[in-house]
Short mmCIF file of the C-alpha atoms (twelve columns), coordinates in Angstrom:
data_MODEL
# 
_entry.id   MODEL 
# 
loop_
_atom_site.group_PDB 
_atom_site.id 
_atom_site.type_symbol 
_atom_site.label_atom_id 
_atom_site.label_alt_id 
_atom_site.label_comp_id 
_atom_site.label_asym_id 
_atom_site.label_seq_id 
_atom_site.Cartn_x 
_atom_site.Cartn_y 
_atom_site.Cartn_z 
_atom_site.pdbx_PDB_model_num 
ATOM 1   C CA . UNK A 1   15.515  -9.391  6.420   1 
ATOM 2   C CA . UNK A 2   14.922  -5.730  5.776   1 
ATOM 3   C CA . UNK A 3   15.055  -3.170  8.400   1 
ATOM 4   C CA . UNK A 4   11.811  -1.760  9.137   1 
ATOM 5   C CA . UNK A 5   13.635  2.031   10.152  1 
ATOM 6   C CA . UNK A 6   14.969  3.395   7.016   1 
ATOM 7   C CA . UNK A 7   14.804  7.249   5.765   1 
ATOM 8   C CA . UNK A 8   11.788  7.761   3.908   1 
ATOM 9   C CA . UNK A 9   12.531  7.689   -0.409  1 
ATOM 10  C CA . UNK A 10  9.377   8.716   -1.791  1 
ATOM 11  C CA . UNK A 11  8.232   7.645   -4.764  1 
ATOM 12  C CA . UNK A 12  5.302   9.681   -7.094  1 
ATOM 13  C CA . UNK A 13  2.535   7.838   -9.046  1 
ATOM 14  C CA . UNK A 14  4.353   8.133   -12.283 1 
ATOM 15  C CA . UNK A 15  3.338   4.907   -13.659 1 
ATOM 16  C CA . UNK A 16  -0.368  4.361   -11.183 1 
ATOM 17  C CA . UNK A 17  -2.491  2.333   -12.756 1 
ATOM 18  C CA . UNK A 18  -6.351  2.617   -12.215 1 
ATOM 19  C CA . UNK A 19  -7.566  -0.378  -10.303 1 
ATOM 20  C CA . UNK A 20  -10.026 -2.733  -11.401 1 
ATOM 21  C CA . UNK A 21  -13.822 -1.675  -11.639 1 
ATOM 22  C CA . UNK A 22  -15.045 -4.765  -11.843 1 
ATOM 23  C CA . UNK A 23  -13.090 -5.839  -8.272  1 
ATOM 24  C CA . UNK A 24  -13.675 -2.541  -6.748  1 
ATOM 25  C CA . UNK A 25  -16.517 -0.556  -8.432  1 
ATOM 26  C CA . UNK A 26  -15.688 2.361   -10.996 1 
ATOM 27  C CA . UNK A 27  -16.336 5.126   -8.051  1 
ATOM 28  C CA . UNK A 28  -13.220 3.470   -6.231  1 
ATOM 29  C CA . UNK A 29  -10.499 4.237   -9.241  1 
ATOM 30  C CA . UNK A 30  -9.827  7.456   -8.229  1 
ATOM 31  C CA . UNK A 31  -8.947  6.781   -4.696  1 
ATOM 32  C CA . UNK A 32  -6.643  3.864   -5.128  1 
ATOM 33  C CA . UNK A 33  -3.314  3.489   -6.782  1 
ATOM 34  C CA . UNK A 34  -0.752  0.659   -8.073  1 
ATOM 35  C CA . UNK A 35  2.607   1.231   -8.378  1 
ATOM 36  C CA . UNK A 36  3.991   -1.418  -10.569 1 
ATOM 37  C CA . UNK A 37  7.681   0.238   -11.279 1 
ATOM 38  C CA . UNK A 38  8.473   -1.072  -7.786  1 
ATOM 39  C CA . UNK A 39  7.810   -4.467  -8.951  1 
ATOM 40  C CA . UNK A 40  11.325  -5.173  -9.723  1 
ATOM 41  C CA . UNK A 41  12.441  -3.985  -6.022  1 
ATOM 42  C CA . UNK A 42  9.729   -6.486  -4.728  1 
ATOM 43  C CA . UNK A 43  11.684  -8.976  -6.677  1 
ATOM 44  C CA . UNK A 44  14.364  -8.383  -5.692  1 
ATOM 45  C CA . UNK A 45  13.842  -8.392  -1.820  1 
ATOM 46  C CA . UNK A 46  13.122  -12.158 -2.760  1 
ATOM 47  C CA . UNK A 47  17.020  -12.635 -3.413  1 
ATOM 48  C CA . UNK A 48  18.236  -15.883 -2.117  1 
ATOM 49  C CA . UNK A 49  14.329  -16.525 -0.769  1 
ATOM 50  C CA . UNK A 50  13.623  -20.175 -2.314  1 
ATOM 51  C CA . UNK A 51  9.960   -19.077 -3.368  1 
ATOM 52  C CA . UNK A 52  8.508   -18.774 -6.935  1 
ATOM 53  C CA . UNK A 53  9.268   -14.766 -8.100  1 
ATOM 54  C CA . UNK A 54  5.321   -13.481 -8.189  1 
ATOM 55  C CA . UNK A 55  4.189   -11.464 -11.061 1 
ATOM 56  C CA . UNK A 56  2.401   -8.067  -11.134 1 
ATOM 57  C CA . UNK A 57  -0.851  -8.074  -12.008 1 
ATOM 58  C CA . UNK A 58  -1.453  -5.357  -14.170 1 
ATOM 59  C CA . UNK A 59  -5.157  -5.137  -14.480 1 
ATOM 60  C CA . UNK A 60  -6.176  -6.740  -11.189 1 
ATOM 61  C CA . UNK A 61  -8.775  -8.993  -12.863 1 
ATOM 62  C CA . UNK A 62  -7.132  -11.493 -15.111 1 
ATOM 63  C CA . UNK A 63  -7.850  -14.485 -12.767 1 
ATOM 64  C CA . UNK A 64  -9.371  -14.913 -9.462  1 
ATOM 65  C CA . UNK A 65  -7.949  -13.188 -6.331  1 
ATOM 66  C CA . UNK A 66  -7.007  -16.234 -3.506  1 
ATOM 67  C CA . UNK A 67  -5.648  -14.203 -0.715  1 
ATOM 68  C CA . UNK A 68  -5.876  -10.699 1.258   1 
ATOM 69  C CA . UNK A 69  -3.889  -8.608  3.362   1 
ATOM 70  C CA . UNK A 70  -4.858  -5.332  4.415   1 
ATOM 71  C CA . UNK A 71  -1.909  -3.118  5.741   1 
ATOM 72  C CA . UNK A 72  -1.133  0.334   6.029   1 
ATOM 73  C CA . UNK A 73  2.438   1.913   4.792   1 
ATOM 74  C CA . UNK A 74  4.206   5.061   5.207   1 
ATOM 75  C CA . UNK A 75  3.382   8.295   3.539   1 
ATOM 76  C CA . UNK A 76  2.835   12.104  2.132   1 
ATOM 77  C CA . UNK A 77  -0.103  13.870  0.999   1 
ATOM 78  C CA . UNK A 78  -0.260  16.915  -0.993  1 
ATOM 79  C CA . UNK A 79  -3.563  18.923  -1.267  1 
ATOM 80  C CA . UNK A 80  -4.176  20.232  -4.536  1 
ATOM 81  C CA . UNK A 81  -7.317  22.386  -4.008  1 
ATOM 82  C CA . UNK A 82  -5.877  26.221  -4.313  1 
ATOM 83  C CA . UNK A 83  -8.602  27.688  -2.216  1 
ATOM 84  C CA . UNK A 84  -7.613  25.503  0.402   1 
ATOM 85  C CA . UNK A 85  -4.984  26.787  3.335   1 
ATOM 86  C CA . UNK A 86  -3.662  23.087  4.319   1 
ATOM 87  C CA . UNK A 87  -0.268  22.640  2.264   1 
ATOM 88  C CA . UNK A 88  0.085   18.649  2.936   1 
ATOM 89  C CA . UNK A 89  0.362   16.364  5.616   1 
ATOM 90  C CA . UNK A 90  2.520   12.918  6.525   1 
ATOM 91  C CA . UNK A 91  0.855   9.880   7.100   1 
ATOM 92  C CA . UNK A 92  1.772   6.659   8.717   1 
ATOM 93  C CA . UNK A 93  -0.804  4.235   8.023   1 
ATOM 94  C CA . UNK A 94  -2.360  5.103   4.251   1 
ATOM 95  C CA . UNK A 95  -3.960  1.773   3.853   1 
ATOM 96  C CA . UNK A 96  -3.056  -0.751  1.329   1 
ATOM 97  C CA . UNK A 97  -4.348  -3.851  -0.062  1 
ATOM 98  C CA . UNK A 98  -1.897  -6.532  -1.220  1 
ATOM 99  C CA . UNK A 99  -4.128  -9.386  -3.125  1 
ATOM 100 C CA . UNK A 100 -2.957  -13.011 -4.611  1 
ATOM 101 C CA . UNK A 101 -4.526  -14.059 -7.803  1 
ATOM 102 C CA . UNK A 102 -4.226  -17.652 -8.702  1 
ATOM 103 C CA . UNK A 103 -2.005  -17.422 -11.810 1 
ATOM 104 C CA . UNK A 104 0.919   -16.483 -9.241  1 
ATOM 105 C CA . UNK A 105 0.484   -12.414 -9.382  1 
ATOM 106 C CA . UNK A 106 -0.362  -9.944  -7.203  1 
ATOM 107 C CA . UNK A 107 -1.054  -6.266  -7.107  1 
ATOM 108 C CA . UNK A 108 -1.279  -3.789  -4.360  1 
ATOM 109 C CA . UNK A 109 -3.602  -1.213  -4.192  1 
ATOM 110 C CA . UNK A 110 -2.662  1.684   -2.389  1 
ATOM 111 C CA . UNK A 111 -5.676  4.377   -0.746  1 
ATOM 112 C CA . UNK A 112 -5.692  7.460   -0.727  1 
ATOM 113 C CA . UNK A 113 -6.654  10.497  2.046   1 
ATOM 114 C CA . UNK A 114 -8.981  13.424  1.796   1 
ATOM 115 C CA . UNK A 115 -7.384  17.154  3.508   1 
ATOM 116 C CA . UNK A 116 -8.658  17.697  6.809   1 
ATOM 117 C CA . UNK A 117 -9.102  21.081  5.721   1 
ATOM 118 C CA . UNK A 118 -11.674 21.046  2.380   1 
ATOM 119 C CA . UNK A 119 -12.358 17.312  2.109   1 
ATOM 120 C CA . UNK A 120 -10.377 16.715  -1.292  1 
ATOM 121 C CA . UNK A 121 -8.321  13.827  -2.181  1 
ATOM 122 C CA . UNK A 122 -4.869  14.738  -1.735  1 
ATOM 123 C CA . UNK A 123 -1.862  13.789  -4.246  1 
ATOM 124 C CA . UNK A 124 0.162   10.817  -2.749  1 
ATOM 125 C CA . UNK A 125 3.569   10.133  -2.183  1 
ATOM 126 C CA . UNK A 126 4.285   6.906   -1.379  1 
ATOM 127 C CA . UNK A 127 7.334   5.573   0.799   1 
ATOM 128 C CA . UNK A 128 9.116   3.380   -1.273  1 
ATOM 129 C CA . UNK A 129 11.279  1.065   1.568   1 
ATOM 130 C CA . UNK A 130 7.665   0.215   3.179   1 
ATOM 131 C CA . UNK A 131 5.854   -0.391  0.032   1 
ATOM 132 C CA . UNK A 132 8.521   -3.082  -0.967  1 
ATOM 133 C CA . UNK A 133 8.842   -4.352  2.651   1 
ATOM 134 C CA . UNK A 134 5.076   -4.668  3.562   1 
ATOM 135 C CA . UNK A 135 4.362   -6.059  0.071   1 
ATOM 136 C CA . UNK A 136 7.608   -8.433  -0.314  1 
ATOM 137 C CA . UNK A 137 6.943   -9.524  3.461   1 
ATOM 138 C CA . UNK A 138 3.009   -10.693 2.688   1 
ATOM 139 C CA . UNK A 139 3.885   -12.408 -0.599  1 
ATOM 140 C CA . UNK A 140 6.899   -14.530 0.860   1 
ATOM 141 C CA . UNK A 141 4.290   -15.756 3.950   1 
ATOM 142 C CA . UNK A 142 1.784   -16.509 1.660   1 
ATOM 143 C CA . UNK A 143 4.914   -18.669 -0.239  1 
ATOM 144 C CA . UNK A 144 5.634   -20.094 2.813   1 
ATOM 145 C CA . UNK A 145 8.830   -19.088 3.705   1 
ATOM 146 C CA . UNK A 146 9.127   -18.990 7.512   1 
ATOM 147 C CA . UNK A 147 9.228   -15.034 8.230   1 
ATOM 148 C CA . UNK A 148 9.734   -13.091 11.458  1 
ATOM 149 C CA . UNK A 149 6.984   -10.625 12.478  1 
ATOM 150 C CA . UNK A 150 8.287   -6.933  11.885  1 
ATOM 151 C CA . UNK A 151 8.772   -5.453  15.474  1 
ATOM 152 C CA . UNK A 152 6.074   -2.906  15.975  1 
ATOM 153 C CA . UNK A 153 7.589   1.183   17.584  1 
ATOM 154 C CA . UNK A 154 4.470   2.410   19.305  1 
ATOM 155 C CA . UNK A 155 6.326   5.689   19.030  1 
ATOM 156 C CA . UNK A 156 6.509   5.968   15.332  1 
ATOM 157 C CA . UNK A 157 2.693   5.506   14.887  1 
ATOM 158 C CA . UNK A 158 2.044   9.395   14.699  1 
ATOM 159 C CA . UNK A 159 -1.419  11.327  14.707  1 
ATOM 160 C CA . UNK A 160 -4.359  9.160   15.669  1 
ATOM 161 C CA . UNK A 161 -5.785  7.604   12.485  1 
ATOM 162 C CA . UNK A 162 -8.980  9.855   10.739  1 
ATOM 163 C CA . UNK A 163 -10.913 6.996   9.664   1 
ATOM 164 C CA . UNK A 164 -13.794 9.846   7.518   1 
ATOM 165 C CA . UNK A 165 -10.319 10.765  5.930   1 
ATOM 166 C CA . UNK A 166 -8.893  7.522   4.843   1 
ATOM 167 C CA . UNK A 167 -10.168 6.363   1.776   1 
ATOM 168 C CA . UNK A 168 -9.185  2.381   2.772   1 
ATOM 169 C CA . UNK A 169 -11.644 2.810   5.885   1 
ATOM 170 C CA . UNK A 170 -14.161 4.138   3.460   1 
ATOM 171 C CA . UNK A 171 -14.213 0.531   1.242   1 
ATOM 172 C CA . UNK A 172 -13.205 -1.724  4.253   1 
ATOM 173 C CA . UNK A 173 -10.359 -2.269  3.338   1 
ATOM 174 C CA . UNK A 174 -7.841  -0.108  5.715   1 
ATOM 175 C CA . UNK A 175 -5.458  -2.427  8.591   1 
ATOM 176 C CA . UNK A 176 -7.017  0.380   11.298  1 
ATOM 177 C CA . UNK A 177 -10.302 -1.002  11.348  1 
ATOM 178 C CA . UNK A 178 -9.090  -4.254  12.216  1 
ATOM 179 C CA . UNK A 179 -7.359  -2.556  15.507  1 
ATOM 180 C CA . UNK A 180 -10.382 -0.607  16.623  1 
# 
């Protein structure tokens, strides 16, 4: 299994795609991303896992979405508004939505945050290591493959969660809800 403390590799929305609008609703493609180049590291955290190797689902509406996991992964936002004073900040839960289709793919959609400071969306940059570990985790459970539960650090949780901020709380679709 993969270690759940590793040093954050960031990885930047090269490749995002927009996410579906007929899943989410046009207003929502601008605060969610995919990031299929990590696909292949997904894959390959199923090495030696005897579960069929999922597909990405590119579009997120080419067949009918079977299962749902909301979860939250690790983070940095940028704020790109140049009358605004706030120069980023690090997040810890930026909510993401791992979904099953029936033709064996998946996609994740990852939300973004709005700045404290002037309400804009900041630019994301993703943590690589717990995009592939949340996402390979949820799609070998939903394989069945018997899986420990990650241990959860209390300490490592960070600032309290700004749910007006957090565009996952915003659609219903962000882990923190679930805890409140």
């Amino acid at each position: 299994m993969m270690p759940w403390k590793k040093v954050l590799q960031l990885v930047s929305p090269l490749d995002v795609l927009p996410s579906c609008p007929k899943h989410t609703g046009q207003a929502q493609q601008d605060v969610t991303a995919t990031y299929p180049s990590l696909h292949e590291d997904v894959v390959n955290a199923f090495d030696n896992v005897p579960a069929p190797t999922p597909s990405f689902n590119h579009d997120g509406c080419s067949s009918e979405v079977i299962k749902v996991c909301n979860t939250s992964i690790r983070g940095q936002f940028a704020c790109q508004n140049p009358k605004c004073s706030s120069i980023g900040w690090g997040s810890k839960n930026i909510a993401i939505q791992i979904r099953r289709f029936r033709d064996n793919t998946y996609d994740a959609l990852v939300f973004k945050q709005r700045c404290r400071t002037c309400q804009d969306l900041g630019t994301m940059r993703i943590d690589e290591n717990s995009y592939i570990e949340r996402v390979a985790y949820r799609l070998k459970k939903w394989a069945g493959v018997p899986m420990e539960t990650p241990e959860y650090n209390a300490e490592e949780r960070g600032p309290p969660h700004e749910s007006s901020l957090c565009e996952g709380c915003k659609a219903g679709c962000c882990s923190m809800l679930e805890r409140s």
